[in-house]
C-alpha atoms as a PDB file:
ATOM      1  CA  UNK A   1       0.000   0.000   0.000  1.00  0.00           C
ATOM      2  CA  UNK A   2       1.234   3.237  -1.236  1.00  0.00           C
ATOM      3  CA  UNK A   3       0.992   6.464   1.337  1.00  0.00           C
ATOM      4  CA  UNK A   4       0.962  10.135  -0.019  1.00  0.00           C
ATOM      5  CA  UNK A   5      -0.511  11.278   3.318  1.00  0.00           C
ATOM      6  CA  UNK A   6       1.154  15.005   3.401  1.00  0.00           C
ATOM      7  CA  UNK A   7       4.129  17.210   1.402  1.00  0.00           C
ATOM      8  CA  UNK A   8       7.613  16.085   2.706  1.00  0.00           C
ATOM      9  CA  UNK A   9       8.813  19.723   2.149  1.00  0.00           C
ATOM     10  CA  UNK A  10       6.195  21.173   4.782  1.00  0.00           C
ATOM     11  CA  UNK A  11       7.753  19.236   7.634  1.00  0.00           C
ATOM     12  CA  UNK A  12      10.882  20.207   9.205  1.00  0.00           C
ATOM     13  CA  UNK A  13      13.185  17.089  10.274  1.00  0.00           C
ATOM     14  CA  UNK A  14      13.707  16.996  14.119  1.00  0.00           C
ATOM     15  CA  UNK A  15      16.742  17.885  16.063  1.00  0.00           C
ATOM     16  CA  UNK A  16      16.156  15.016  18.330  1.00  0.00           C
ATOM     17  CA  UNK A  17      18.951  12.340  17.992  1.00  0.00           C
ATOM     18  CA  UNK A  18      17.421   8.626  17.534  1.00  0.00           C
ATOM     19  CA  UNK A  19      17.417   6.772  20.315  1.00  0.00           C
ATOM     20  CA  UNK A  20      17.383   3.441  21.668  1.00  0.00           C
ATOM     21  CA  UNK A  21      16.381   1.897  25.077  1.00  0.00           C
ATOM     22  CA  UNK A  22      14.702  -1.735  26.768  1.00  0.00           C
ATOM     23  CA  UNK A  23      11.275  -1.954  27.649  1.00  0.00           C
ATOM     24  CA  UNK A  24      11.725  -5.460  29.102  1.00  0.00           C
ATOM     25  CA  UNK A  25      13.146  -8.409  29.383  1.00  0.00           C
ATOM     26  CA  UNK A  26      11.692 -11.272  28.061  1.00  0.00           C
ATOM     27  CA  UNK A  27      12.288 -13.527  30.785  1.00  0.00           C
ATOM     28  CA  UNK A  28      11.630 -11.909  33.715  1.00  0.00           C
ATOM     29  CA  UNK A  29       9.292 -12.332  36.120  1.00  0.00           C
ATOM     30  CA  UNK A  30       5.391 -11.295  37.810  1.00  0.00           C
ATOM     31  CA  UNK A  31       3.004  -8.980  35.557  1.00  0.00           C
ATOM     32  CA  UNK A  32       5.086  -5.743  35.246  1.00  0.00           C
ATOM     33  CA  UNK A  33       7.834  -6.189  32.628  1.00  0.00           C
ATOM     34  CA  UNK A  34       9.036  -3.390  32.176  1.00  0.00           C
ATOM     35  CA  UNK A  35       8.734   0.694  31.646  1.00  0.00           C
ATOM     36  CA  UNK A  36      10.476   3.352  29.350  1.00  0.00           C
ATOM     37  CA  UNK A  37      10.094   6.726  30.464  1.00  0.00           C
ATOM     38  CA  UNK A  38       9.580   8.805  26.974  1.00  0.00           C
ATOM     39  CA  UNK A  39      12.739  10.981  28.668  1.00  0.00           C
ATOM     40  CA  UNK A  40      14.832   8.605  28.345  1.00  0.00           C
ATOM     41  CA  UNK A  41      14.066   8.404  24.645  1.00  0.00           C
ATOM     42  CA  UNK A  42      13.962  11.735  24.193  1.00  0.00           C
ATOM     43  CA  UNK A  43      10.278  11.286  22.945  1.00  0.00           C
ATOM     44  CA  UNK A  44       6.560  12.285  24.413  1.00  0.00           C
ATOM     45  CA  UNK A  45       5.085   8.952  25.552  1.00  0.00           C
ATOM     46  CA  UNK A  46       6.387   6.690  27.751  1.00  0.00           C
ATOM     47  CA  UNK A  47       5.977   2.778  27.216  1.00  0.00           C
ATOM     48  CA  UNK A  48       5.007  -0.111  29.668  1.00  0.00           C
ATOM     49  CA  UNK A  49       4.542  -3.592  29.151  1.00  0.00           C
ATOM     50  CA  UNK A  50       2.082  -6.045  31.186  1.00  0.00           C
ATOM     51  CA  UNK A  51       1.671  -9.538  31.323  1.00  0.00           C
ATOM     52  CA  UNK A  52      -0.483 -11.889  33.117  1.00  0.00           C
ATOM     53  CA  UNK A  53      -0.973 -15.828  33.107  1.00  0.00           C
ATOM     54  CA  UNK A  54      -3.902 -15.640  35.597  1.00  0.00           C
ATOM     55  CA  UNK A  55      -7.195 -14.916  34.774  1.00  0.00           C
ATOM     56  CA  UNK A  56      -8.886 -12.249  36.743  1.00  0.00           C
ATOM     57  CA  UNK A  57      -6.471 -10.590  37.657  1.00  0.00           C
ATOM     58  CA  UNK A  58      -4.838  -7.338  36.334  1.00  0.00           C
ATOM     59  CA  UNK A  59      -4.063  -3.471  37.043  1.00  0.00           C
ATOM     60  CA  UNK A  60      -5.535  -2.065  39.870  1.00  0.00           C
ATOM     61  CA  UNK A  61      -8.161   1.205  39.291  1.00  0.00           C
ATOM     62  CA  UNK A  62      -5.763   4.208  38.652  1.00  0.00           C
ATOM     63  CA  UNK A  63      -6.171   7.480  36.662  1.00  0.00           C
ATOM     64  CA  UNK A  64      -4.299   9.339  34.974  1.00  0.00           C
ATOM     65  CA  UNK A  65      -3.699  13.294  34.050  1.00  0.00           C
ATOM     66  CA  UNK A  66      -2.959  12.014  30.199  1.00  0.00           C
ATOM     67  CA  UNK A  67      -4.519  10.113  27.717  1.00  0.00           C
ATOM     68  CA  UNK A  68      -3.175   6.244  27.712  1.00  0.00           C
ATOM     69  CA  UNK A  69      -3.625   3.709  24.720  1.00  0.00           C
ATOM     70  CA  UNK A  70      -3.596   0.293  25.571  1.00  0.00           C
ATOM     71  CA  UNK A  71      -2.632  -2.413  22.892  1.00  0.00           C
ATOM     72  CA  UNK A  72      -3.101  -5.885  23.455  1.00  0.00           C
ATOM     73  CA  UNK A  73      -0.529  -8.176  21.900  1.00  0.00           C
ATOM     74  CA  UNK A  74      -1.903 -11.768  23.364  1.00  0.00           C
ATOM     75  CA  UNK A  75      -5.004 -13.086  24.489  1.00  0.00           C
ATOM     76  CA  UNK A  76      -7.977 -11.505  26.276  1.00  0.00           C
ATOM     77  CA  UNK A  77      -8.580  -8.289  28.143  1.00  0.00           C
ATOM     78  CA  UNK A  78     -11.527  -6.902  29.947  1.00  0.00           C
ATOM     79  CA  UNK A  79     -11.381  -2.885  30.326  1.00  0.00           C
ATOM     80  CA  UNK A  80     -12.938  -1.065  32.416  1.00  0.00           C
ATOM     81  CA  UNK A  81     -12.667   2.409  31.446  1.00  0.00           C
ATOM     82  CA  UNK A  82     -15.341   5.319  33.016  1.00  0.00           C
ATOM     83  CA  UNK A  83     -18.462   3.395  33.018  1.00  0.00           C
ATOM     84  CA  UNK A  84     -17.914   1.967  29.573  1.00  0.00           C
ATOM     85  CA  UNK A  85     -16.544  -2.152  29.318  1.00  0.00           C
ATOM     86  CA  UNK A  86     -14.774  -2.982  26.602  1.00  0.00           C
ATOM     87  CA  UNK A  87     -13.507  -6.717  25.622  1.00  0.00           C
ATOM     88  CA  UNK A  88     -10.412  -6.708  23.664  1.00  0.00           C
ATOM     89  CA  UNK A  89      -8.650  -9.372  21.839  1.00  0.00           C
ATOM     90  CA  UNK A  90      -4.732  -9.603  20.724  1.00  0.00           C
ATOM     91  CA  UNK A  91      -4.644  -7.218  17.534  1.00  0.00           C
ATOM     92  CA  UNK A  92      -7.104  -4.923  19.088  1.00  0.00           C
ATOM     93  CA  UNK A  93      -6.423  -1.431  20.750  1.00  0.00           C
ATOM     94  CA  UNK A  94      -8.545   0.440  23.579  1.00  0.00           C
ATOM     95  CA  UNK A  95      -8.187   4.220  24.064  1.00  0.00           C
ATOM     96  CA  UNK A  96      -8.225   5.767  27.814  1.00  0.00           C
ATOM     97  CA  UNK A  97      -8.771   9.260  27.799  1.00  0.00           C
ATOM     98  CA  UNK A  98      -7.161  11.641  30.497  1.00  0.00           C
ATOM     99  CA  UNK A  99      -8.914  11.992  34.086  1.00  0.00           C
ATOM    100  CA  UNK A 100     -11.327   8.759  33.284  1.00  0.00           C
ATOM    101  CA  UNK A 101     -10.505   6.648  35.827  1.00  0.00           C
ATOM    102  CA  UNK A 102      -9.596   2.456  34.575  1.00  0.00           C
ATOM    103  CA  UNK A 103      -8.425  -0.913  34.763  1.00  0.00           C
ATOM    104  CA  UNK A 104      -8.078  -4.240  33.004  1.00  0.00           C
ATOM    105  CA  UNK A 105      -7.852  -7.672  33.731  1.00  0.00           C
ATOM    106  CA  UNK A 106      -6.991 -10.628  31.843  1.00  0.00           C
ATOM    107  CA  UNK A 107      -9.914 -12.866  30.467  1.00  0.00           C
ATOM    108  CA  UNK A 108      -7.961 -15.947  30.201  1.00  0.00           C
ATOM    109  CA  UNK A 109      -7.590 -18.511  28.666  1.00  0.00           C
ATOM    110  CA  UNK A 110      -3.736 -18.312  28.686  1.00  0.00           C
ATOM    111  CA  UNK A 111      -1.746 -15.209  29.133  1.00  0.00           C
ATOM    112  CA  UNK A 112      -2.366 -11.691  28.505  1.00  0.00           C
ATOM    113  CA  UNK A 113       0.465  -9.068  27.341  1.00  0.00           C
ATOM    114  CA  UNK A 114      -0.340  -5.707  26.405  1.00  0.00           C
ATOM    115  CA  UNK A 115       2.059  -2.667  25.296  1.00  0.00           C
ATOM    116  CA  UNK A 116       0.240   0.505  27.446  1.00  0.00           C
ATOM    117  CA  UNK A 117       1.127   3.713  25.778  1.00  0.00           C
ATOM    118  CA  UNK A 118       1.429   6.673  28.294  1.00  0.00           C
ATOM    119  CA  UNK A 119       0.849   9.913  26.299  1.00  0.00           C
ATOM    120  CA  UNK A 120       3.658  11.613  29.241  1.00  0.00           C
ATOM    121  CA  UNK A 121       7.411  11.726  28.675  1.00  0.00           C
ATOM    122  CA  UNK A 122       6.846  10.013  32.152  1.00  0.00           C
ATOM    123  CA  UNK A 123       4.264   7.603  34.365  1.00  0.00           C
ATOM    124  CA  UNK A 124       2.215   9.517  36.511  1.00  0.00           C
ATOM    125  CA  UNK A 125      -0.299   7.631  38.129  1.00  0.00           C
ATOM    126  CA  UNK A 126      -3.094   7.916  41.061  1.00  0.00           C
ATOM    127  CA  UNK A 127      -3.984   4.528  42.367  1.00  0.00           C
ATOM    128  CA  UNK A 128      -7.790   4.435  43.588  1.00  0.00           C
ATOM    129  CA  UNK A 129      -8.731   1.048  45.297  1.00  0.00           C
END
């Protein structure tokens, strides 16, 4: 597929370097695998990964001040996100918008992983329960 999708001579290239850093490692252990601050990147989101085995459980309810984007990469979630509930499958994406308090949990069967996009060049993060 062929993109045209805006005039290459309208956009200024960026004075920030490229950059590379770990999220996680694949073989360690328990749900949290990792974060990457967006500072340490020099970019505007930061990155965490997640990853469950056991059904039911998950995040605890938390809010943020920023927008979050949550993508899941393997098996099942159910999000809970304002009032709203929102099953999501590997492949599928679920947007939490700043101030809305949420949560997820894994659906099972097997293991849930999902890539959480923080729109922060770092995690801030109330916990609520």
């Amino acid at each position: 597929m062929t993109r045209n999708d805006f005039d290459i001579n309208s956009v200024r290239p960026s004075e920030r370097a490229p950059a590379q850093a770990t999220l996680f490692d694949p073989g360690a252990e328990g749900p949290w695998r990792g974060s990457l601050p967006g500072d340490a990147l020099g970019a505007p989101v930061t990155v965490l990964a997640y990853g469950t085995d056991r059904p039911g459980e998950g995040p605890r309810l938390h809010v943020h001040p920023y927008d979050e984007v949550f993508i899941v990469t393997e098996g099942r979630a159910r999000f809970f996100v304002g009032d709203k509930v929102l099953d999501a499958v590997a492949g599928q994406v679920v947007f939490g918008p700043a101030g809305i308090p949420h949560r997820f949990e894994n659906l099972g069967p097997g293991r849930l992983q999902t890539i959480d996009v923080h729109h922060s060049p770092r995690w801030i993060q109330t916990d609520l329960d």
